[in-house]
mmCIF file of C-alpha atoms in Angstrom:
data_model
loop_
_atom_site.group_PDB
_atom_site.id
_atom_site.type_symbol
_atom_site.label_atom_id
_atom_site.label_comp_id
_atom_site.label_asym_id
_atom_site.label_seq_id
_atom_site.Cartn_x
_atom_site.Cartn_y
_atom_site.Cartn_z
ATOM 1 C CA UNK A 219 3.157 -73.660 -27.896
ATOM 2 C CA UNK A 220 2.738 -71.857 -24.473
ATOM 3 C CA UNK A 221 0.797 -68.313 -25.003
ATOM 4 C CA UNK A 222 3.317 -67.120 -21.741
ATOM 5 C CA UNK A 223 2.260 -63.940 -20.568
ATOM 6 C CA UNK A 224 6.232 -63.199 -20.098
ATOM 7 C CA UNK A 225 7.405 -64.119 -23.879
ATOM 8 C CA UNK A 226 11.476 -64.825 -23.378
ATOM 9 C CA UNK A 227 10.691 -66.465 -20.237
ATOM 10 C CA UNK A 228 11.041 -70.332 -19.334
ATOM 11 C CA UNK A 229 8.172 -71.718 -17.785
ATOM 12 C CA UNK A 230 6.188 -68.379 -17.316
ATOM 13 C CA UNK A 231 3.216 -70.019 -18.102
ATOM 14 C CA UNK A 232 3.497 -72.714 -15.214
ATOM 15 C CA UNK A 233 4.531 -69.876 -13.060
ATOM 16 C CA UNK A 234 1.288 -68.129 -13.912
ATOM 17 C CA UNK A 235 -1.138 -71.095 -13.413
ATOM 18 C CA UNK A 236 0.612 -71.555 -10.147
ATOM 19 C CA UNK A 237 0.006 -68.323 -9.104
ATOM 20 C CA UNK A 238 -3.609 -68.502 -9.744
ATOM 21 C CA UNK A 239 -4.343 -72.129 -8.430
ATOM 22 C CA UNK A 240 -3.004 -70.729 -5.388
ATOM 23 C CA UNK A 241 -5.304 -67.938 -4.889
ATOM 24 C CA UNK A 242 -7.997 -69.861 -5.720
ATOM 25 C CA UNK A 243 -7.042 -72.115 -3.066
ATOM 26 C CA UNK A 244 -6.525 -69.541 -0.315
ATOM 27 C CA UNK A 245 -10.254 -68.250 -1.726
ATOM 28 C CA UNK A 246 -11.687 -71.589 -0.716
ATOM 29 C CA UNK A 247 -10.240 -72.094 2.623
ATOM 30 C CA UNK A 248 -11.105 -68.617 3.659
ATOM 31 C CA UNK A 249 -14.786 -69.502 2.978
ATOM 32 C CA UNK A 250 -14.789 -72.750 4.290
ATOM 33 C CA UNK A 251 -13.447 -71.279 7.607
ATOM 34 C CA UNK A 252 -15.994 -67.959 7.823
ATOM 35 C CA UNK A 253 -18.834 -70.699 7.377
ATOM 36 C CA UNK A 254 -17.301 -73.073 10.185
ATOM 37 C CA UNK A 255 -17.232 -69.977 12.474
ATOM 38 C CA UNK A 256 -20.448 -68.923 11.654
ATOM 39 C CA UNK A 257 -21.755 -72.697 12.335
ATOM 40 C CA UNK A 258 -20.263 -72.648 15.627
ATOM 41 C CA UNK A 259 -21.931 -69.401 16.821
ATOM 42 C CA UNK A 260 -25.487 -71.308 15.488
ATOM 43 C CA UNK A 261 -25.727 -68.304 12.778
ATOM 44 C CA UNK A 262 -25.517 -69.736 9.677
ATOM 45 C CA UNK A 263 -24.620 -67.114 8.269
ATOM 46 C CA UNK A 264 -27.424 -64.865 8.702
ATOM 47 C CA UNK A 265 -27.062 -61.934 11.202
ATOM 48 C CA UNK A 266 -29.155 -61.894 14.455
ATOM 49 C CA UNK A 267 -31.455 -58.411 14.492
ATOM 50 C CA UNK A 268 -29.456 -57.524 17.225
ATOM 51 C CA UNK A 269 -26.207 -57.237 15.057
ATOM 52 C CA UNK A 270 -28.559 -56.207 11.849
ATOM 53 C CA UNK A 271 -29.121 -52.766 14.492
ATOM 54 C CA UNK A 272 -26.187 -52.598 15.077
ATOM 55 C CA UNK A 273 -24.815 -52.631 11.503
ATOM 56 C CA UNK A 274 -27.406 -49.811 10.918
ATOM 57 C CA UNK A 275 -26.232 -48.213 13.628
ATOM 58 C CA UNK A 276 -22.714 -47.958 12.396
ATOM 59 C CA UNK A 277 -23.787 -47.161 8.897
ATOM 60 C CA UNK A 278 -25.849 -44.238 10.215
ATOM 61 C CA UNK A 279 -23.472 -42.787 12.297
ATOM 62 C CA UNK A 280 -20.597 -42.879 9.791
ATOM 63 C CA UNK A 281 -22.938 -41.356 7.088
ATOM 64 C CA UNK A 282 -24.296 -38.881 9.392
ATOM 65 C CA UNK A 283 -20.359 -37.751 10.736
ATOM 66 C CA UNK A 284 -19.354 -37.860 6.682
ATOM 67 C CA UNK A 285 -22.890 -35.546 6.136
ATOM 68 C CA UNK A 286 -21.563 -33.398 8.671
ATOM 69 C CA UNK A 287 -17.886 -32.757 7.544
ATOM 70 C CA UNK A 288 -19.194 -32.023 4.012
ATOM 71 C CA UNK A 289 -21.230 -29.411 5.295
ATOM 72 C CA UNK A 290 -18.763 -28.020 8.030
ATOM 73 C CA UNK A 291 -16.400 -27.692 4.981
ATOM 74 C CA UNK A 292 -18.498 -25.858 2.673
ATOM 75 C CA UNK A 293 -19.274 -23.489 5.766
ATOM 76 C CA UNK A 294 -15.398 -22.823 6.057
ATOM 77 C CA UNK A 295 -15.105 -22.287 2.438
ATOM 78 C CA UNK A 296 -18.027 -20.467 2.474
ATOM 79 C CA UNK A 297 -16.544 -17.958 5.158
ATOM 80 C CA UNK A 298 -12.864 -17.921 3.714
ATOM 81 C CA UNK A 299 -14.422 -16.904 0.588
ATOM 82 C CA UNK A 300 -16.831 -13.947 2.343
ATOM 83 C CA UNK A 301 -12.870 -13.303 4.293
ATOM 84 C CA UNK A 302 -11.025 -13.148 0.783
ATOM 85 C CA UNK A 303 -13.472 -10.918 -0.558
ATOM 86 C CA UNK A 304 -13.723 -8.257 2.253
ATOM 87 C CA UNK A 305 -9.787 -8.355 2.699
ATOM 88 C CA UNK A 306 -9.499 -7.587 -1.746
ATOM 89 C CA UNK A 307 -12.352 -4.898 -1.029
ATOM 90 C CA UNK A 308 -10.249 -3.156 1.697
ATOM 91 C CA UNK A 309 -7.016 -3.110 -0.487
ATOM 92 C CA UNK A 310 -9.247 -1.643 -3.005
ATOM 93 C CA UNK A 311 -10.794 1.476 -1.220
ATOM 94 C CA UNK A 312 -7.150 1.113 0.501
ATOM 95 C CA UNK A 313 -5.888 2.078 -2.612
ATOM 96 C CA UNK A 314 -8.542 4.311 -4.488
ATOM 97 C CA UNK A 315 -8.643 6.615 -0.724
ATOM 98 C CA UNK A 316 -4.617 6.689 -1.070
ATOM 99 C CA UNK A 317 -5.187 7.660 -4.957
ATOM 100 C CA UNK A 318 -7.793 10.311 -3.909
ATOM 101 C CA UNK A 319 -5.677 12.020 -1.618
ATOM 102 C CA UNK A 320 -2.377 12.026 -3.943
ATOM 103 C CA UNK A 321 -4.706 14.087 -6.459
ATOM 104 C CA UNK A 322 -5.966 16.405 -3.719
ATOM 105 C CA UNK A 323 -2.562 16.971 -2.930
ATOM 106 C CA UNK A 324 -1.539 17.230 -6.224
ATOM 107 C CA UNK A 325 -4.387 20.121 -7.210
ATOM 108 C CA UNK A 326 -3.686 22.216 -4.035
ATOM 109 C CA UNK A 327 0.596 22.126 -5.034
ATOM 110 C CA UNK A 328 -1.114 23.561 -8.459
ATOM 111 C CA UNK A 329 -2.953 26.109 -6.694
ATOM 112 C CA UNK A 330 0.126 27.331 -4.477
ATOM 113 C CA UNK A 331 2.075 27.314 -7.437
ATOM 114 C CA UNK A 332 -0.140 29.596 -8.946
ATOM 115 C CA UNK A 333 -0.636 31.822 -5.926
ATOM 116 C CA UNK A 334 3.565 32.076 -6.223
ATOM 117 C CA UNK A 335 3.250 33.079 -9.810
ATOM 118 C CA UNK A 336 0.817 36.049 -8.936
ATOM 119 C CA UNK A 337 2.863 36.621 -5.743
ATOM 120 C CA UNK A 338 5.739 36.983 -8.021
ATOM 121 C CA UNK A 339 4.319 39.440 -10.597
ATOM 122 C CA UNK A 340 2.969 41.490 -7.902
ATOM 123 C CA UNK A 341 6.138 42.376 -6.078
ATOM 124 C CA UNK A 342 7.831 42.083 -9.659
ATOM 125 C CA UNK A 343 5.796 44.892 -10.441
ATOM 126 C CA UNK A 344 5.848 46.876 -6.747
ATOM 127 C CA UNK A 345 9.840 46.222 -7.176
ATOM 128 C CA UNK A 346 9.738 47.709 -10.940
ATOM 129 C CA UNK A 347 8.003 50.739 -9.492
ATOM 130 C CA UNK A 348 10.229 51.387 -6.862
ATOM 131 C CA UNK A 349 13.017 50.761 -9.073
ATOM 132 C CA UNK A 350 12.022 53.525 -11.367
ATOM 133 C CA UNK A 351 11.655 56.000 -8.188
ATOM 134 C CA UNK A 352 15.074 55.158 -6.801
ATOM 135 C CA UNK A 353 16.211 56.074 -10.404
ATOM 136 C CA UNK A 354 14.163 59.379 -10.535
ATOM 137 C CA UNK A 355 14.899 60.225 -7.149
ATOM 138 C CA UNK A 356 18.920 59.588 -7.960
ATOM 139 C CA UNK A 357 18.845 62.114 -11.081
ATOM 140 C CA UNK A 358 17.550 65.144 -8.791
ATOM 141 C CA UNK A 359 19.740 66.556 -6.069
ATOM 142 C CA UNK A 360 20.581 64.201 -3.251
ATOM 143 C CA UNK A 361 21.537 60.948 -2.474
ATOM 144 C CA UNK A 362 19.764 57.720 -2.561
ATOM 145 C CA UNK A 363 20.980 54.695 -0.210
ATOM 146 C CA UNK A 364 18.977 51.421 -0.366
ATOM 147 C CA UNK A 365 15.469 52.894 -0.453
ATOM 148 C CA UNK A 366 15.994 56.232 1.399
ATOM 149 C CA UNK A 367 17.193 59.316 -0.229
ATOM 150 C CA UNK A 368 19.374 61.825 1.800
ATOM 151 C CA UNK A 369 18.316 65.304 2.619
ATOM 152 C CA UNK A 370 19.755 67.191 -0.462
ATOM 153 C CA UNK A 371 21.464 70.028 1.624
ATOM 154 C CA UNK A 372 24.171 67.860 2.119
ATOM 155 C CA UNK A 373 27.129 67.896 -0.122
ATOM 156 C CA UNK A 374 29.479 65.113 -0.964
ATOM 157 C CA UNK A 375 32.423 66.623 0.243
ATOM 158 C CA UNK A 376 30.253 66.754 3.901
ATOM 159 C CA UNK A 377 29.601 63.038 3.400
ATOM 160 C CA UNK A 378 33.215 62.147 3.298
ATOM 161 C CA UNK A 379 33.583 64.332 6.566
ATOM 162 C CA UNK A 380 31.785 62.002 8.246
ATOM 163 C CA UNK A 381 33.832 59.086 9.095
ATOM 164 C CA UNK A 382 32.213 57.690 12.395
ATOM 165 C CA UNK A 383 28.645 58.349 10.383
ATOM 166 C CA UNK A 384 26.120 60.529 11.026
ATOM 167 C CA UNK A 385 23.053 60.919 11.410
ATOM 168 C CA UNK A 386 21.424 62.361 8.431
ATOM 169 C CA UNK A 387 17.461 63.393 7.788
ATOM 170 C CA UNK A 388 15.971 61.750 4.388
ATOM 171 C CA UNK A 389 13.059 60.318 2.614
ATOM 172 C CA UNK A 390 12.045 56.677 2.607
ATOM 173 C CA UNK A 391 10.879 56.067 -0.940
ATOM 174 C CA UNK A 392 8.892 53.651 -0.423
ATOM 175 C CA UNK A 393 6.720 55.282 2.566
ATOM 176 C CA UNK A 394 7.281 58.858 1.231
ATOM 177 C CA UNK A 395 7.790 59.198 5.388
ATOM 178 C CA UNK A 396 10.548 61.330 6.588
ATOM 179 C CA UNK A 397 13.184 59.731 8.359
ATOM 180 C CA UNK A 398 16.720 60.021 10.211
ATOM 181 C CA UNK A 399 19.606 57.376 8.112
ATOM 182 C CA UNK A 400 22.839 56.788 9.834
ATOM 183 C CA UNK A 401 25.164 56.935 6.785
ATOM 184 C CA UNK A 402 28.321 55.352 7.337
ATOM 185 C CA UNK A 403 30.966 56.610 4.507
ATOM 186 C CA UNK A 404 32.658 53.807 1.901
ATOM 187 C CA UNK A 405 35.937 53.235 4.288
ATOM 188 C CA UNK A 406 33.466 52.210 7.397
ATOM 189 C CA UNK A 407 31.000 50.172 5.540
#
């Protein structure tokens, strides 16, 4: 039986031997001219020193270049490494400056927020106070517009007289300062 590389196959194993009589063949002439050549140049074979120095040359050079490439690329690495690692650290303090400032910002919105909430209870109270003297100032004799209160020797019926409005002396509650009001009756306000 034929042990056929190609089982199913007629004649696979002549094709095979074929194949490989041939190379070995093409093996043999290929030697038989290199040593011809080498015959007619008077070599031999053997290499003169002039072509050994040559060889060494070559090898040098191309192991020298290859030496050099290597290192050139570890060099670039090197410095897009040192590149990556500056650009992360700038996104970094980038980032923690940005974070530092939103805080600032944050505590100083506390701190006018609280100045508003003292603002606030101060003139809540100022406005309480003056509240209660409009209202004490109302009870007795007089009249009190806004935050001034009318000279008392005027009577209603001489406010309604006055339709162009007048100009009448009061008391500014808030100053305690004596002052002239222009008081403008209901149908001209």
């Amino acid at each position: 039986k034929d042990a056929s590389p190609f089982p199913g196959k007629k004649n696979a194993g002549v094709k095979a031997k074929e194949a490989h009589a041939a190379t070995e063949l093409q093996k043999m002439y290929r030697g038989f001219a290199v040593r011809k050549a080498n015959k007619a140049k008077g070599t031999r074979g053997r290499e003169t020193p002039a072509q050994k120095n040559a060889a060494a040359r070559t090898v040098g050079r191309v192991y020298r270049g290859h030496v050099g490439r290597v290192a050139h690329r570890n060099s670039m690495n090197m410095l897009e490494q040192v590149r990556a690692c500056l650009n992360i650290q700038r996104i970094a303090r980038g980032k923690f400056e940005r974070d530092r400032i939103k805080k600032a910002k944050a505590r100083e919105g506390r701190k006018d927020a609280s100045a508003l909430l003292i603002q606030l209870a101060v003139r809540g109270g100022w406005a309480r106070k003056f509240a209660k003297r409009l209202k004490l100032a109302g009870d007795r004799d007089g009249l009190v517009l806004n935050r001034y209160k009318l000279d008392h020797h005027m009577t209603s019926k001489d406010k309604r007289k006055k339709t162009g409005g007048a100009w009448v002396p009061g008391v500014c509650l808030k100053t305690d300062r004596l002052v002239v009001v222009r008081y403008v009756g209901d149908e001209h306000a």
